[in-house]
Short mmCIF file of C-alpha atoms and ligand atoms in Angstrom, two decimals:
data_model
loop_
_atom_site.label_atom_id
_atom_site.label_comp_id
_atom_site.label_asym_id
_atom_site.label_seq_id
_atom_site.Cartn_x
_atom_site.Cartn_y
_atom_site.Cartn_z
CA MET X 9 -14.39 -6.27 29.16
CA THR X 10 -16.00 -8.98 26.97
CA THR X 11 -15.03 -12.14 25.12
CA LYS X 12 -16.84 -12.80 21.83
CA GLY X 13 -16.71 -15.33 18.99
CA PRO X 14 -15.46 -17.49 17.55
CA TRP X 15 -15.44 -16.19 13.97
CA ASP X 16 -14.07 -18.29 11.09
CA VAL X 17 -11.62 -15.54 10.11
CA LEU X 18 -10.65 -12.38 11.99
CA ILE X 19 -8.90 -9.70 9.93
CA ILE X 20 -6.78 -7.12 11.75
CA GLY X 21 -6.78 -3.88 9.75
CA GLY X 22 -9.34 -2.58 7.30
CA GLY X 23 -7.19 -0.99 4.59
CA LEU X 24 -7.32 -2.25 0.99
CA ALA X 25 -5.91 -5.69 1.81
CA GLY X 26 -8.17 -6.30 4.83
CA LEU X 27 -11.36 -5.01 3.21
CA THR X 28 -10.98 -6.90 -0.09
CA CYS X 29 -10.13 -10.06 1.85
CA ALA X 30 -13.26 -9.58 4.00
CA LEU X 31 -15.39 -9.00 0.91
CA GLN X 32 -14.19 -12.10 -0.95
CA LEU X 33 -14.50 -14.40 2.08
CA SER X 34 -17.86 -13.10 3.31
CA LYS X 35 -19.36 -13.34 -0.20
CA ALA X 36 -18.50 -17.06 -0.05
CA GLY X 37 -20.32 -17.46 3.29
CA VAL X 38 -17.34 -17.27 5.67
CA GLN X 39 -18.05 -15.59 9.04
CA VAL X 40 -15.60 -12.67 9.09
CA LEU X 41 -14.76 -10.04 11.69
CA VAL X 42 -12.65 -7.02 10.68
CA ILE X 43 -11.09 -4.92 13.46
CA GLU X 44 -9.94 -1.50 12.21
CA LYS X 45 -8.64 1.27 14.42
CA GLN X 46 -9.97 4.30 12.48
CA PRO X 47 -13.53 5.02 11.34
CA TYR X 48 -14.07 5.69 7.59
CA PRO X 49 -13.55 7.77 5.58
CA HIS X 50 -10.01 8.94 6.27
CA HIS X 51 -7.05 10.28 4.30
CA ARG X 52 -3.75 8.37 4.12
CA VAL X 53 -0.25 9.10 2.88
CA CYS X 54 -0.27 7.37 -0.51
CA GLY X 55 0.45 8.18 -4.17
CA GLU X 56 -3.18 7.22 -5.03
CA TYR X 57 -2.30 5.69 -8.42
CA VAL X 58 -3.70 2.13 -8.59
CA SER X 59 -2.45 -0.32 -11.23
CA ASN X 60 -5.14 -1.95 -13.39
CA GLU X 61 -3.62 -5.30 -12.42
CA VAL X 62 -6.43 -5.77 -9.88
CA LEU X 63 -9.30 -4.16 -11.81
CA PRO X 64 -10.85 -7.49 -12.99
CA HIS X 65 -10.69 -8.81 -9.41
CA LEU X 66 -12.26 -5.63 -7.99
CA ASN X 67 -15.04 -5.88 -10.61
CA SER X 68 -15.63 -9.53 -9.66
CA LEU X 69 -16.16 -8.35 -6.06
CA GLY X 70 -18.72 -5.80 -7.33
CA ILE X 71 -16.37 -2.81 -6.94
CA ASP X 72 -16.21 -0.24 -9.76
CA PRO X 73 -13.72 2.56 -8.98
CA PHE X 74 -14.79 4.48 -12.14
CA ALA X 75 -18.37 4.68 -10.90
CA ALA X 76 -16.86 6.45 -7.87
CA GLY X 77 -15.14 8.94 -10.19
CA ALA X 78 -11.66 7.38 -10.49
CA LYS X 79 -9.61 8.84 -13.37
CA PRO X 80 -8.31 6.37 -15.98
CA ILE X 81 -4.52 6.84 -16.27
CA THR X 82 -2.66 5.64 -19.36
CA ARG X 83 0.55 7.73 -19.48
CA PHE X 84 3.67 7.90 -17.31
CA GLU X 85 6.32 10.58 -17.22
CA MET X 86 9.44 10.78 -15.18
CA SER X 87 12.05 13.48 -14.74
CA THR X 88 15.62 13.58 -13.46
CA LYS X 89 16.59 15.93 -10.62
CA LYS X 90 17.49 18.58 -13.22
CA GLY X 91 14.25 18.10 -15.12
CA ALA X 92 15.19 15.93 -18.15
CA LEU X 93 11.90 14.26 -19.07
CA LEU X 94 11.12 10.67 -20.11
CA SER X 95 7.62 9.54 -21.02
CA THR X 96 5.82 6.40 -22.10
CA GLU X 97 2.40 4.76 -22.35
CA LEU X 98 1.77 2.55 -19.30
CA PRO X 99 1.72 -1.16 -20.27
CA LEU X 100 -1.28 -2.00 -18.05
CA GLY X 101 -2.48 1.46 -17.10
CA GLY X 102 -4.28 2.30 -13.91
CA PHE X 103 -6.57 4.78 -12.20
CA GLY X 104 -6.37 7.72 -9.82
CA ILE X 105 -8.58 7.68 -6.72
CA SER X 106 -8.04 9.09 -3.24
CA ARG X 107 -7.66 6.63 -0.38
CA TYR X 108 -10.43 8.63 1.32
CA ALA X 109 -12.82 7.47 -1.42
CA PHE X 110 -11.32 4.06 -2.25
CA ASP X 111 -11.19 2.63 1.29
CA ASN X 112 -14.67 4.02 1.97
CA LEU X 113 -16.04 2.44 -1.23
CA LEU X 114 -14.79 -0.94 -0.02
CA TYR X 115 -16.04 -0.35 3.53
CA GLU X 116 -19.56 0.40 2.22
CA ALA X 117 -19.45 -2.91 0.29
CA VAL X 118 -18.18 -4.91 3.27
CA LYS X 119 -20.21 -3.49 6.15
CA ASN X 120 -23.42 -5.46 5.52
CA LYS X 121 -21.60 -8.72 4.78
CA ALA X 122 -18.97 -8.97 7.51
CA ASP X 123 -18.75 -7.70 11.09
CA ILE X 124 -16.59 -4.60 11.46
CA LEU X 125 -15.47 -3.14 14.78
CA PHE X 126 -13.52 0.07 15.34
CA GLU X 127 -10.94 -0.82 17.97
CA THR X 128 -7.15 -1.07 18.15
CA VAL X 129 -5.75 -4.57 18.39
CA GLU X 130 -3.09 -4.84 21.06
CA SER X 131 -2.14 -8.52 21.14
CA VAL X 132 -2.76 -11.87 19.46
CA THR X 133 -2.29 -15.28 21.08
CA PHE X 134 -2.77 -18.74 19.63
CA SER X 135 -3.41 -21.91 21.61
CA ASN X 136 -5.43 -25.12 21.11
CA GLU X 137 -6.07 -24.20 17.48
CA MET X 138 -7.85 -20.98 18.48
CA PHE X 139 -6.73 -17.32 18.35
CA SER X 140 -7.53 -14.74 21.03
CA VAL X 141 -7.27 -11.19 19.75
CA SER X 142 -7.30 -8.49 22.43
CA THR X 143 -7.93 -4.80 21.92
CA LEU X 144 -7.02 -1.63 23.81
CA ASN X 145 -10.64 -1.52 25.09
CA ARG X 146 -9.89 -4.80 26.92
CA ASN X 147 -12.20 -6.85 24.69
CA THR X 148 -11.17 -10.28 23.40
CA TYR X 149 -12.31 -11.80 20.11
CA LYS X 150 -11.86 -15.48 19.24
CA ALA X 151 -11.27 -16.88 15.75
CA ALA X 152 -10.00 -20.03 14.08
CA TYR X 153 -7.87 -18.02 11.57
CA VAL X 154 -6.32 -14.58 11.80
CA VAL X 155 -5.24 -12.42 8.87
CA GLY X 156 -2.76 -9.60 9.51
CA ALA X 157 -3.65 -6.64 7.27
CA PHE X 158 -2.42 -3.91 9.59
CA GLY X 159 -0.16 -2.12 7.12
CA LYS X 160 3.49 -1.28 6.90
CA ARG X 161 4.14 -0.58 10.58
CA SER X 162 1.96 -1.14 13.61
CA GLN X 163 2.35 -1.44 17.37
CA LEU X 164 1.31 -5.05 16.76
CA ASP X 165 4.59 -5.72 14.92
CA ILE X 166 6.32 -4.90 18.22
CA SER X 167 4.13 -7.21 20.29
CA LEU X 168 4.63 -9.96 17.66
CA LYS X 169 8.42 -9.30 17.87
CA ARG X 170 8.79 -9.12 14.08
CA SER X 171 12.45 -8.65 13.18
CA PHE X 172 12.08 -5.67 10.77
CA ILE X 173 10.57 -3.51 13.53
CA GLN X 174 13.83 -3.61 15.54
CA GLN X 175 15.58 -1.58 12.83
CA LYS X 176 15.12 2.16 12.41
CA SER X 177 14.04 3.19 8.93
CA PRO X 178 15.21 6.49 7.38
CA TRP X 179 12.19 6.97 5.08
CA LEU X 180 9.39 9.46 5.47
CA GLY X 181 6.38 10.25 3.28
CA VAL X 182 4.46 13.51 2.72
CA LYS X 183 1.14 13.89 0.92
CA MET X 184 -1.09 16.81 0.03
CA HIS X 185 -3.99 17.47 -2.34
CA TYR X 186 -3.85 20.56 -4.55
CA GLN X 187 -6.07 22.39 -6.99
CA ALA X 188 -3.87 22.63 -10.07
CA GLU X 189 -3.76 22.18 -13.83
CA PHE X 190 -2.75 18.60 -14.54
CA PRO X 191 -3.78 16.06 -17.21
CA ASP X 192 -6.34 13.46 -16.02
CA ASP X 193 -4.60 10.55 -17.77
CA LEU X 194 -1.04 11.09 -16.49
CA VAL X 195 0.97 9.85 -13.52
CA ALA X 196 4.27 11.69 -13.09
CA LEU X 197 7.30 10.84 -11.00
CA HIS X 198 9.73 13.72 -10.53
CA ASN X 199 13.07 13.12 -8.84
CA PHE X 200 14.76 15.53 -6.47
CA GLU X 201 17.88 15.30 -4.28
CA GLY X 202 17.21 12.48 -1.79
CA GLY X 203 13.76 11.43 -3.03
CA TYR X 204 10.96 11.54 -5.58
CA CYS X 205 7.47 13.01 -5.85
CA GLY X 206 4.44 11.45 -7.57
CA LEU X 207 1.67 13.56 -9.11
CA SER X 208 -1.71 12.27 -10.34
CA LYS X 209 -5.35 13.31 -10.30
CA THR X 210 -8.06 11.84 -8.07
CA GLU X 211 -11.85 11.49 -8.32
CA THR X 212 -12.41 15.01 -6.94
CA ASP X 213 -10.30 16.61 -9.70
CA VAL X 214 -7.58 17.60 -7.24
CA VAL X 215 -3.96 16.58 -7.83
CA ASN X 216 -2.36 14.34 -5.25
CA ALA X 217 1.30 15.20 -4.63
CA CYS X 218 3.04 12.56 -2.56
CA TYR X 219 6.76 12.29 -1.97
CA LEU X 220 9.19 9.97 -0.29
CA THR X 221 12.45 11.21 1.16
CA THR X 222 14.88 10.44 3.94
CA TYR X 223 14.99 12.02 7.36
CA ALA X 224 18.65 12.90 6.68
CA SER X 225 17.69 15.00 3.59
CA PHE X 226 14.77 16.62 5.36
CA LYS X 227 16.26 17.57 8.73
CA HIS X 228 18.49 20.43 7.47
CA HIS X 229 15.44 22.35 6.24
CA GLY X 230 13.34 22.39 9.40
CA ASN X 231 9.86 22.28 7.87
CA ILE X 232 7.94 21.02 4.84
CA ALA X 233 7.53 24.42 3.19
CA ALA X 234 11.28 25.10 3.35
CA PHE X 235 12.10 21.59 2.14
CA GLN X 236 9.78 21.92 -0.86
CA GLN X 237 11.19 25.36 -1.67
CA ASN X 238 14.88 24.45 -1.25
CA VAL X 239 14.96 20.86 -2.50
CA LEU X 240 11.89 19.78 -4.52
CA ALA X 241 11.76 23.06 -6.43
CA LYS X 242 15.27 22.45 -7.84
CA ASN X 243 13.43 20.16 -10.28
CA PRO X 244 11.82 22.64 -12.75
CA HIS X 245 8.67 20.47 -13.13
CA LEU X 246 8.07 20.45 -9.38
CA ALA X 247 8.93 24.17 -9.17
CA ALA X 248 6.28 24.91 -11.84
CA PHE X 249 3.71 22.65 -10.15
CA PHE X 250 4.12 24.02 -6.61
CA SER X 251 4.25 27.67 -7.74
CA ASP X 252 0.69 27.54 -9.11
CA ALA X 253 -0.90 24.76 -7.02
CA ILE X 254 -3.39 25.69 -4.28
CA PRO X 255 -3.32 23.39 -1.21
CA VAL X 256 -6.63 21.74 -0.31
CA PHE X 257 -5.72 20.48 3.20
CA GLU X 258 -4.75 22.82 6.01
CA LYS X 259 -1.43 21.02 6.31
CA PRO X 260 0.23 18.03 4.61
CA LEU X 261 -0.10 14.51 6.01
CA THR X 262 3.17 12.85 6.98
CA ILE X 263 4.38 9.40 8.01
CA SER X 264 7.82 8.29 9.12
CA GLN X 265 9.71 5.05 9.73
CA ILE X 266 8.57 3.52 6.42
CA SER X 267 10.35 0.17 6.28
CA PHE X 268 11.10 -1.77 3.09
CA GLU X 269 12.74 -4.66 4.96
CA GLN X 270 11.76 -8.23 4.12
CA LYS X 271 8.94 -9.73 6.17
CA LYS X 272 7.41 -13.19 6.49
CA PRO X 273 4.04 -13.88 4.78
CA VAL X 274 3.04 -16.06 7.77
CA ALA X 275 4.14 -15.19 11.31
CA ASP X 276 2.92 -16.93 14.48
CA HIS X 277 0.23 -18.67 12.33
CA ILE X 278 -1.10 -15.25 11.25
CA PHE X 279 -1.53 -14.91 7.46
CA MET X 280 0.01 -11.56 6.52
CA ILE X 281 -1.41 -9.71 3.50
CA GLY X 282 -0.69 -6.28 1.98
CA ASP X 283 2.07 -4.18 3.55
CA SER X 284 2.09 -6.46 6.63
CA ALA X 285 3.65 -9.08 4.34
CA GLY X 286 5.98 -6.68 2.47
CA LEU X 287 6.03 -3.14 1.08
CA ILE X 288 7.24 -2.41 -2.45
CA HIS X 289 9.04 0.89 -3.08
CA PRO X 290 6.37 3.49 -3.86
CA LEU X 291 8.05 4.56 -7.13
CA CYS X 292 6.68 1.29 -8.60
CA GLY X 293 3.10 2.53 -8.01
CA ASN X 294 2.12 -1.03 -7.22
CA GLY X 295 1.67 -1.38 -3.43
CA MET X 296 -2.13 -1.07 -3.50
CA ALA X 297 -2.47 -3.65 -6.29
CA MET X 298 -0.15 -5.98 -4.36
CA ALA X 299 -2.23 -5.52 -1.20
CA ILE X 300 -5.44 -6.45 -3.07
CA HIS X 301 -3.74 -9.27 -4.99
CA GLY X 302 -2.25 -10.68 -1.75
CA ALA X 303 -5.71 -10.71 -0.16
CA LYS X 304 -6.96 -12.65 -3.20
CA LEU X 305 -4.12 -15.19 -2.90
CA PHE X 306 -5.05 -15.90 0.72
CA SER X 307 -8.84 -15.92 0.22
CA GLU X 308 -8.70 -18.29 -2.75
CA ARG X 309 -6.50 -20.76 -0.90
CA TYR X 310 -8.59 -20.60 2.27
CA LEU X 311 -11.83 -21.15 0.32
CA ALA X 312 -10.37 -23.97 -1.80
CA ALA X 313 -9.06 -25.75 1.33
CA GLY X 314 -12.53 -25.46 2.94
CA GLN X 315 -14.17 -26.99 -0.14
CA GLN X 316 -11.74 -29.90 -0.10
CA GLY X 317 -13.27 -31.19 3.14
CA GLY X 318 -11.54 -29.19 5.87
CA ILE X 319 -8.64 -26.80 6.23
CA HIS X 320 -5.25 -28.19 7.16
CA ARG X 321 -3.52 -25.24 8.84
CA GLU X 322 0.08 -26.23 8.18
CA GLN X 323 -0.66 -27.02 4.52
CA LEU X 324 -2.47 -23.70 4.04
CA GLU X 325 0.45 -21.82 5.61
CA MET X 326 2.90 -23.53 3.24
CA ASP X 327 0.71 -23.01 0.14
CA TYR X 328 0.13 -19.35 0.92
CA THR X 329 3.82 -18.66 1.66
CA ARG X 330 4.84 -20.29 -1.62
CA ALA X 331 2.20 -18.42 -3.63
CA TRP X 332 3.10 -15.09 -2.01
CA LYS X 333 6.80 -15.50 -2.72
CA THR X 334 6.28 -16.67 -6.31
CA THR X 335 3.94 -13.78 -7.05
CA PHE X 336 5.71 -10.88 -5.33
CA GLU X 337 9.35 -11.53 -4.45
CA LYS X 338 10.77 -10.68 -7.89
CA ARG X 339 9.01 -7.34 -8.16
CA LEU X 340 9.97 -6.37 -4.60
CA ARG X 341 13.60 -7.07 -5.52
CA THR X 342 13.32 -5.06 -8.76
CA GLY X 343 11.71 -2.18 -6.85
CA ARG X 344 14.59 -2.18 -4.33
CA ARG X 345 17.17 -2.08 -7.14
CA ILE X 346 15.45 0.73 -9.03
CA GLN X 347 15.06 2.82 -5.88
CA SER X 348 18.71 2.50 -4.87
CA ALA X 349 19.85 3.25 -8.44
CA LEU X 350 17.62 6.34 -8.65
CA LEU X 351 18.94 7.74 -5.39
CA HIS X 352 22.58 7.08 -6.28
CA PRO X 353 23.89 10.16 -8.15
CA ILE X 354 26.10 8.29 -10.68
CA ALA X 355 23.86 5.24 -11.18
CA ALA X 356 20.85 7.53 -11.70
CA LYS X 357 22.70 9.62 -14.30
CA VAL X 358 23.91 6.55 -16.23
CA GLY X 359 20.57 4.69 -15.94
CA LEU X 360 18.40 7.63 -16.96
CA GLY X 361 20.82 8.48 -19.78
CA LEU X 362 20.45 4.92 -21.06
CA VAL X 363 16.66 5.05 -20.90
CA LYS X 364 16.68 8.40 -22.67
CA SER X 365 18.72 6.99 -25.55
CA MET X 366 16.55 3.83 -25.69
CA PRO X 367 13.06 4.89 -24.54
CA SER X 368 11.60 1.48 -25.41
CA ILE X 369 13.31 0.06 -22.25
CA LEU X 370 11.02 2.03 -19.94
CA PRO X 371 7.83 -0.05 -20.45
CA HIS X 372 9.94 -3.21 -19.87
CA ILE X 373 11.21 -1.83 -16.55
CA ILE X 374 7.64 -0.91 -15.53
CA LYS X 375 6.44 -4.44 -16.43
CA LYS X 376 9.07 -5.95 -14.14
CA THR X 377 7.54 -4.20 -11.13
CA HIS X 378 3.96 -5.12 -12.05
CA GLY X 379 2.03 -8.35 -12.43
CA THR X 380 -0.51 -9.31 -15.08
CA LEU X 381 -4.28 -8.76 -14.83
CA VAL X 382 -5.91 -10.79 -12.02
C1 LIG H 24 4.79 7.57 0.30
C2 LIG H 24 4.01 6.39 -0.27
C3 LIG H 24 3.40 6.50 -1.51
C4 LIG H 24 2.71 5.40 -2.05
N1 LIG H 24 2.14 5.52 -3.28
C5 LIG H 24 1.51 4.46 -3.83
C6 LIG H 24 0.89 4.55 -5.12
O1 LIG H 24 0.85 5.60 -5.77
N2 LIG H 24 0.30 3.43 -5.63
C7 LIG H 24 0.28 2.25 -4.95
O2 LIG H 24 -0.28 1.27 -5.48
N3 LIG H 24 0.81 2.15 -3.72
C8 LIG H 24 1.42 3.21 -3.14
N4 LIG H 24 1.96 3.11 -1.89
C9 LIG H 24 1.81 1.84 -1.16
C10 LIG H 24 0.38 1.69 -0.59
O3 LIG H 24 0.03 2.82 0.14
C11 LIG H 24 0.31 0.45 0.31
O4 LIG H 24 0.97 -0.63 -0.31
C12 LIG H 24 -1.14 0.07 0.63
O5 LIG H 24 -1.74 1.10 1.35
C13 LIG H 24 -1.19 -1.22 1.43
O6 LIG H 24 -2.50 -1.49 1.87
P1 LIG H 24 -2.73 -2.32 3.21
O7 LIG H 24 -4.18 -2.63 3.26
O8 LIG H 24 -1.75 -3.43 3.30
O9 LIG H 24 -2.32 -1.33 4.38
P2 LIG H 24 -3.01 0.02 4.85
O10 LIG H 24 -3.73 0.65 3.74
O11 LIG H 24 -1.94 0.80 5.55
O12 LIG H 24 -4.10 -0.46 5.91
C14 LIG H 24 -3.74 -0.96 7.18
C15 LIG H 24 -4.91 -0.73 8.13
O13 LIG H 24 -4.64 -1.38 9.38
C16 LIG H 24 -5.09 -0.52 10.43
N5 LIG H 24 -4.36 -0.91 11.64
C17 LIG H 24 -3.02 -0.82 11.87
N6 LIG H 24 -2.71 -1.31 13.11
C18 LIG H 24 -3.91 -1.71 13.65
C19 LIG H 24 -4.26 -2.28 14.90
N7 LIG H 24 -3.31 -2.53 15.84
N8 LIG H 24 -5.56 -2.55 15.16
C20 LIG H 24 -6.52 -2.29 14.20
N9 LIG H 24 -6.24 -1.74 13.00
C21 LIG H 24 -4.95 -1.46 12.72
C22 LIG H 24 -4.78 0.88 9.93
O14 LIG H 24 -5.58 1.86 10.57
C23 LIG H 24 -5.12 0.74 8.44
O15 LIG H 24 -6.45 1.07 8.16
C24 LIG H 24 2.64 4.19 -1.32
C25 LIG H 24 3.23 4.09 -0.06
C26 LIG H 24 3.92 5.17 0.47
C27 LIG H 24 4.55 5.03 1.82
#
């Protein structure tokens, strides 16, 4: 049992938000500690399509996803449950890279600039302008500022008594890599009864298939193979994909209790970034860019406050909350509306019929769930 510190900033969670935040702050000379519970590299349930929104920012941090083999993606196609197809060029475009490679690329960039420890944070307390962050190993780390980058759902949300964690969420996610024929430059979103499945290629030339569904849809089928056979395969595009695709993992990765409830960008003086501040519906393909963009919003404000002769905590909390809401609230709302329309049988039929008759609407809808280049 030890007590160490203080650091200027302690970041809980080393996913995309936590690692890019650590990189930006440590490059500017801030003493940063990241505490992450899992060693790198590791796979995660994720669609693995990243919007180009954050490409300039990643490049400014010295990160080049294409040098790591990411596939440039410029086209989007979407199908209804019965297989009617819509397609468009993506307004901003993006790239396909596995989380195994992407998080590890960032970790390699951060590890010589910031301190990184592999432990699970259990509790956070704040008194006399100082945080104490305790881990399961009974170690305590002190810091003047704490950033919460611990993802969509963590034990920590329970200990922080965050309101969204009290409610059960019906959503679950499944992800698997496959060897299959699939264009490099395409991201596809195929609907099925009770959910949707994204397909896109990653740096290793495999196709990532990742779907979101509800526990209620899933439970009648008992297991993933039966669910894919009985439900996903009713969409002819998914039927064709799964009939030829060869799984790369021994079994799919799954996560449950995915919550899309509203959260606060600052809670108990902790600056929340990425999914800890709010998760956009995955069909928007924008959660990773939002996580990286949110980290940038915090880092820029923290660094600017430091340069202006000292950080005023309350002011920083207000500035960050305002910036977060202005930047992300509208697209979260649009994402919620699109998801509920897509899963509603009549709304989906009318909406998709409308887009089919006026295909030029589709890029406008996509733009509403994405930001501009940062
Ligand atoms: C089914 C599905 C598909 C998706 N598809 C896409 C997509 O195609 N494109 C897209 O842009 N977004 C997609 N998203 C969203 C995207 O995955 C997230 O928005 C993104 O991962 C958020 O990054 P983050 O850094 O906030 O969180 P995470 O990447 O989840 O990182 C959080 C980190 O915190 C660590 N952690 C948690 N608790 C603790 C603790 N107590 N102590 C220490 N460490 C802790 C975790 O181990 C993890 O490393 C999808 C999401 C889902 C659910």
